């Protein structure tokens, strides 16, 4: 089994917003040969098939495909090599990847590897939605590609199921369905609220509702929904789109033995996007499921300095550091390894998610029973929306101590001095 | 070489028609194809193996736990030997993982020697008792409380889809006509059987009923009432490939009065399955999963292999077994009717399929069908969709000869353009995207089409034009 072996300076895996931004800035900053591997035929990641407006900087919004195109052009213009239709299939060493493409098998070694493999929505099966297995059951990713990339029909009566906070994706799914000429029968969410309505976005909305069964042999015939009050209804439809519920595409990371964070399920990284494996960085939605494309791109840009420092050899790969853990109802925090003296995280803040609505929450950062910081959030924290924790406390953490915990207090007056401040919400 | 999915049926008088193109029906057609006979294989579905055969636990059994002295015990033992050799020769994915019957309480532990003795009465001598320490060494992720196990080293895992497809491919290449979307509606006796189907009339001298879940209905059309098929639903959860390192063997429960119970097993595709449930139903179309079923499975899985429950689920499916309320297969010849029924073939049917085919062929001969000399069939080489041997995306030689094998379309399962193209132009091409999935694994992975769905669909639709 012959593989051609080759070495580059930086290997970026994934040509979505994060990977392309990383490649562009690294190549421009003189990182040497920067090569981006993309398994799809076209670069751009998820924006490639997100035809709605709202990508890119706020002052210059554009569509997903245009935004993706700009990022790819910038990477090429900066001198990065962009290879599409090639897949990193596994590791042959700590910074060596096995690659398959139409040209054959390769073994690529690099001084630094930047993983930017993105995220995907959990399909119906992973959500354990019972019922038969008919055709017509999609995720937003599949829906958008079918309609915008392949021009395929998607059925005539559709239900969109979305997780709390996935309003924007649900709205994009509705737009795509309407573009394809499908009637949107209903939006269904377990949450308490739906996407903001506008005259253009009128649709029956079922909140507090769970999909309990899919029916139909061959083609979907209906979605059975149960409401908070226990009542069931069968929605007559031939298409259902499961949207939101993002999952990092972490296969390559896991196969490389890279430790994951139990909350995000993406690689555990420190504030310089360093994984536990020397020379391997991770950026973008691989770290935490879906954030807007501009955020992913900002993380890609943010990895430039740390990668350059690693290439220069001036910055030995630090080991240890304390893991950052969240307590319920918080779901995850990213980045999630802290080291006093390390650089501040991007934007000098950690990004968190909560499973429940938190009114006037106070976040308490503590380690081994010692409170490092207490921050009152400026607004109500909602499921599915970013919650930000300022990073001013990281110097206080003990690198050799236990995990740093982030807990929630609903009221700062009940501070629980001395004891672990884990309070019910 | 004919496969038809619509349109006119041939007017010729067949020597044998086999009804039901599951693993048993295709095996029978393949066995009969060794003789100079005009044979048709018909199925109501749009693909071979589209009923019970596509949704089982995919185990190559030893028959160690069969009821000694039964036809099932005999045919499983012989069938295992034949299918293992056939799989090797045809490239059907097969992995010799072995099984461990795990005892979770003293009562179960006490049962193991009796099970070993039963295995001997079924002609299987290789079982071995493991103590708790060795069990923990062999399966380090097993939940707490396992007291010991009976090792059955020759329980292996196999690809049920490729097996059925290999039989069908070989049968069709040897001259069998395969008619799909062809539901048998009534049978008229006389000098010949006349089968009215959803696609028209078929005539045959001899008839084989391998209709699985519907075998009792076909039996009644011929005036027989030998048994009733009660569909027994088995729901299964398929976990992601990343869970594969958690389990080395097929982990079987110790059977109880309530049945064989829930197992955890690797699959040849590198996944882990958890299941099946056992629910007696009266609806032969009830192939859906249920919230209760999945909850039960997750609770049992959490005990057997706690780490499994944190892994991502790739797929959930439910199959219906053709239970007859009898302990044995219901294979019976009716020479006067020139008719053989192959009923009540349970989960061991995949393993026993080649032996069942040989047995049924013998019964047809006894019933007066002149078989004549048998010939060897042209060997088949099936595409490899298993993880034990290199897949096309890993083969420099294949990619050098044809770059389409280096072009990965389905990323989760690493299915290449070349494999999809080959499946679409194969002897028994897929009739649906699900059929394509069973031939290639395209869209069968963790993303379930998030990344590749529309591309695979486009290739499928182009390929059928």
PDB file of N, CA, C and O in Angstrom, chain B residues 119-150:
ATOM      1  N   UNK B 119     -24.252 -27.053  24.513  1.00  0.00           N
ATOM      2  CA  UNK B 119     -23.461 -26.803  23.311  1.00  0.00           C
ATOM      3  C   UNK B 119     -22.870 -28.112  22.794  1.00  0.00           C
ATOM      4  O   UNK B 119     -22.889 -28.382  21.581  1.00  0.00           O
ATOM      5  N   UNK B 120     -22.382 -28.947  23.690  1.00  0.00           N
ATOM      6  CA  UNK B 120     -21.805 -30.237  23.283  1.00  0.00           C
ATOM      7  C   UNK B 120     -22.869 -31.097  22.605  1.00  0.00           C
ATOM      8  O   UNK B 120     -22.632 -31.723  21.573  1.00  0.00           O
ATOM      9  N   UNK B 121     -24.070 -31.089  23.185  1.00  0.00           N
ATOM     10  CA  UNK B 121     -25.150 -31.870  22.556  1.00  0.00           C
ATOM     11  C   UNK B 121     -25.523 -31.311  21.182  1.00  0.00           C
ATOM     12  O   UNK B 121     -26.079 -31.993  20.353  1.00  0.00           O
ATOM     13  N   UNK B 122     -25.179 -30.034  20.936  1.00  0.00           N
ATOM     14  CA  UNK B 122     -25.401 -29.466  19.610  1.00  0.00           C
ATOM     15  C   UNK B 122     -24.154 -29.614  18.722  1.00  0.00           C
ATOM     16  O   UNK B 122     -24.037 -28.963  17.691  1.00  0.00           O
ATOM     17  N   UNK B 123     -23.220 -30.436  19.193  1.00  0.00           N
ATOM     18  CA  UNK B 123     -22.029 -30.699  18.385  1.00  0.00           C
ATOM     19  C   UNK B 123     -20.992 -29.610  18.460  1.00  0.00           C
ATOM     20  O   UNK B 123     -20.085 -29.541  17.631  1.00  0.00           O
ATOM     21  N   UNK B 124     -21.094 -28.732  19.461  1.00  0.00           N
ATOM     22  CA  UNK B 124     -20.125 -27.647  19.570  1.00  0.00           C
ATOM     23  C   UNK B 124     -19.311 -27.827  20.842  1.00  0.00           C
ATOM     24  O   UNK B 124     -19.851 -27.805  21.950  1.00  0.00           O
ATOM     25  N   UNK B 125     -17.993 -27.967  20.688  1.00  0.00           N
ATOM     26  CA  UNK B 125     -17.149 -28.387  21.814  1.00  0.00           C
ATOM     27  C   UNK B 125     -16.185 -27.314  22.306  1.00  0.00           C
ATOM     28  O   UNK B 125     -15.402 -27.569  23.207  1.00  0.00           O
ATOM     29  N   UNK B 126     -16.197 -26.140  21.732  1.00  0.00           N
ATOM     30  CA  UNK B 126     -15.119 -25.169  22.017  1.00  0.00           C
ATOM     31  C   UNK B 126     -15.462 -24.151  23.103  1.00  0.00           C
ATOM     32  O   UNK B 126     -14.707 -23.210  23.314  1.00  0.00           O
ATOM     33  N   UNK B 127     -16.588 -24.309  23.795  1.00  0.00           N
ATOM     34  CA  UNK B 127     -16.897 -23.298  24.822  1.00  0.00           C
ATOM     35  C   UNK B 127     -15.912 -23.416  25.980  1.00  0.00           C
ATOM     36  O   UNK B 127     -15.274 -24.465  26.185  1.00  0.00           O
ATOM     37  N   UNK B 128     -15.803 -22.335  26.747  1.00  0.00           N
ATOM     38  CA  UNK B 128     -14.859 -22.305  27.862  1.00  0.00           C
ATOM     39  C   UNK B 128     -15.413 -21.350  28.912  1.00  0.00           C
ATOM     40  O   UNK B 128     -15.965 -20.309  28.570  1.00  0.00           O
ATOM     41  N   UNK B 129     -15.267 -21.713  30.173  1.00  0.00           N
ATOM     42  CA  UNK B 129     -15.745 -20.839  31.256  1.00  0.00           C
ATOM     43  C   UNK B 129     -14.652 -19.844  31.636  1.00  0.00           C
ATOM     44  O   UNK B 129     -13.491 -20.220  31.776  1.00  0.00           O
ATOM     45  N   UNK B 130     -15.037 -18.571  31.767  1.00  0.00           N
ATOM     46  CA  UNK B 130     -14.093 -17.534  32.186  1.00  0.00           C
ATOM     47  C   UNK B 130     -14.513 -17.038  33.568  1.00  0.00           C
ATOM     48  O   UNK B 130     -15.693 -16.814  33.807  1.00  0.00           O
ATOM     49  N   UNK B 131     -13.526 -16.823  34.435  1.00  0.00           N
ATOM     50  CA  UNK B 131     -13.883 -16.243  35.732  1.00  0.00           C
ATOM     51  C   UNK B 131     -13.966 -14.715  35.602  1.00  0.00           C
ATOM     52  O   UNK B 131     -13.664 -14.146  34.539  1.00  0.00           O
ATOM     53  N   UNK B 132     -14.371 -14.079  36.690  1.00  0.00           N
ATOM     54  CA  UNK B 132     -14.622 -12.639  36.635  1.00  0.00           C
ATOM     55  C   UNK B 132     -13.362 -11.866  36.230  1.00  0.00           C
ATOM     56  O   UNK B 132     -13.429 -10.898  35.463  1.00  0.00           O
ATOM     57  N   UNK B 133     -12.208 -12.316  36.724  1.00  0.00           N
ATOM     58  CA  UNK B 133     -10.972 -11.588  36.429  1.00  0.00           C
ATOM     59  C   UNK B 133     -10.628 -11.674  34.947  1.00  0.00           C
ATOM     60  O   UNK B 133     -10.277 -10.664  34.308  1.00  0.00           O
ATOM     61  N   UNK B 134     -10.744 -12.874  34.397  1.00  0.00           N
ATOM     62  CA  UNK B 134     -10.411 -12.996  32.972  1.00  0.00           C
ATOM     63  C   UNK B 134     -11.429 -12.245  32.114  1.00  0.00           C
ATOM     64  O   UNK B 134     -11.076 -11.616  31.116  1.00  0.00           O
ATOM     65  N   UNK B 135     -12.687 -12.318  32.526  1.00  0.00           N
ATOM     66  CA  UNK B 135     -13.723 -11.586  31.806  1.00  0.00           C
ATOM     67  C   UNK B 135     -13.405 -10.088  31.793  1.00  0.00           C
ATOM     68  O   UNK B 135     -13.482  -9.427  30.755  1.00  0.00           O
ATOM     69  N   UNK B 136     -12.996  -9.561  32.962  1.00  0.00           N
ATOM     70  CA  UNK B 136     -12.688  -8.132  33.058  1.00  0.00           C
ATOM     71  C   UNK B 136     -11.471  -7.784  32.198  1.00  0.00           C
ATOM     72  O   UNK B 136     -11.388  -6.692  31.626  1.00  0.00           O
ATOM     73  N   UNK B 137     -10.546  -8.724  32.092  1.00  0.00           N
ATOM     74  CA  UNK B 137      -9.370  -8.486  31.260  1.00  0.00           C
ATOM     75  C   UNK B 137      -9.763  -8.472  29.781  1.00  0.00           C
ATOM     76  O   UNK B 137      -9.297  -7.637  29.005  1.00  0.00           O
ATOM     77  N   UNK B 138     -10.649  -9.376  29.418  1.00  0.00           N
ATOM     78  CA  UNK B 138     -11.052  -9.475  28.006  1.00  0.00           C
ATOM     79  C   UNK B 138     -11.976  -8.330  27.612  1.00  0.00           C
ATOM     80  O   UNK B 138     -11.966  -7.890  26.468  1.00  0.00           O
ATOM     81  N   UNK B 139     -12.825  -7.880  28.535  1.00  0.00           N
ATOM     82  CA  UNK B 139     -13.781  -6.812  28.232  1.00  0.00           C
ATOM     83  C   UNK B 139     -13.699  -5.747  29.319  1.00  0.00           C
ATOM     84  O   UNK B 139     -14.549  -5.665  30.209  1.00  0.00           O
ATOM     85  N   UNK B 140     -12.670  -4.892  29.248  1.00  0.00           N
ATOM     86  CA  UNK B 140     -12.434  -3.950  30.350  1.00  0.00           C
ATOM     87  C   UNK B 140     -13.529  -2.897  30.536  1.00  0.00           C
ATOM     88  O   UNK B 140     -13.574  -2.269  31.592  1.00  0.00           O
ATOM     89  N   UNK B 141     -14.391  -2.698  29.550  1.00  0.00           N
ATOM     90  CA  UNK B 141     -15.415  -1.654  29.693  1.00  0.00           C
ATOM     91  C   UNK B 141     -16.751  -2.188  30.206  1.00  0.00           C
ATOM     92  O   UNK B 141     -17.723  -1.446  30.312  1.00  0.00           O
ATOM     93  N   UNK B 142     -16.779  -3.479  30.490  1.00  0.00           N
ATOM     94  CA  UNK B 142     -18.010  -4.094  30.995  1.00  0.00           C
ATOM     95  C   UNK B 142     -18.440  -3.438  32.302  1.00  0.00           C
ATOM     96  O   UNK B 142     -17.611  -3.049  33.109  1.00  0.00           O
ATOM     97  N   UNK B 143     -19.747  -3.321  32.501  1.00  0.00           N
ATOM     98  CA  UNK B 143     -20.256  -2.704  33.718  1.00  0.00           C
ATOM     99  C   UNK B 143     -19.918  -3.519  34.955  1.00  0.00           C
ATOM    100  O   UNK B 143     -19.556  -4.694  34.856  1.00  0.00           O
ATOM    101  N   UNK B 144     -20.036  -2.900  36.133  1.00  0.00           N
ATOM    102  CA  UNK B 144     -19.701  -3.607  37.368  1.00  0.00           C
ATOM    103  C   UNK B 144     -20.683  -4.741  37.638  1.00  0.00           C
ATOM    104  O   UNK B 144     -21.852  -4.666  37.280  1.00  0.00           O
ATOM    105  N   UNK B 145     -20.185  -5.802  38.264  1.00  0.00           N
ATOM    106  CA  UNK B 145     -21.078  -6.875  38.701  1.00  0.00           C
ATOM    107  C   UNK B 145     -21.039  -8.130  37.859  1.00  0.00           C
ATOM    108  O   UNK B 145     -21.680  -9.115  38.207  1.00  0.00           O
ATOM    109  N   UNK B 146     -20.277  -8.129  36.761  1.00  0.00           N
ATOM    110  CA  UNK B 146     -20.209  -9.340  35.937  1.00  0.00           C
ATOM    111  C   UNK B 146     -19.397 -10.397  36.694  1.00  0.00           C
ATOM    112  O   UNK B 146     -18.294 -10.131  37.158  1.00  0.00           O
ATOM    113  N   UNK B 147     -19.938 -11.594  36.818  1.00  0.00           N
ATOM    114  CA  UNK B 147     -19.325 -12.614  37.672  1.00  0.00           C
ATOM    115  C   UNK B 147     -18.506 -13.635  36.901  1.00  0.00           C
ATOM    116  O   UNK B 147     -17.706 -14.359  37.472  1.00  0.00           O
ATOM    117  N   UNK B 148     -18.752 -13.716  35.627  1.00  0.00           N
ATOM    118  CA  UNK B 148     -18.050 -14.713  34.826  1.00  0.00           C
ATOM    119  C   UNK B 148     -18.739 -14.830  33.483  1.00  0.00           C
ATOM    120  O   UNK B 148     -19.716 -14.122  33.218  1.00  0.00           O
ATOM    121  N   UNK B 149     -18.217 -15.689  32.627  1.00  0.00           N
ATOM    122  CA  UNK B 149     -18.810 -15.805  31.302  1.00  0.00           C
ATOM    123  C   UNK B 149     -18.521 -17.165  30.705  1.00  0.00           C
ATOM    124  O   UNK B 149     -17.582 -17.854  31.117  1.00  0.00           O
ATOM    125  N   UNK B 150     -19.343 -17.527  29.739  1.00  0.00           N
ATOM    126  CA  UNK B 150     -19.058 -18.685  28.901  1.00  0.00           C
ATOM    127  C   UNK B 150     -18.577 -18.142  27.561  1.00  0.00           C
ATOM    128  O   UNK B 150     -19.291 -17.382  26.908  1.00  0.00           O
TER     129      UNK B 150
END
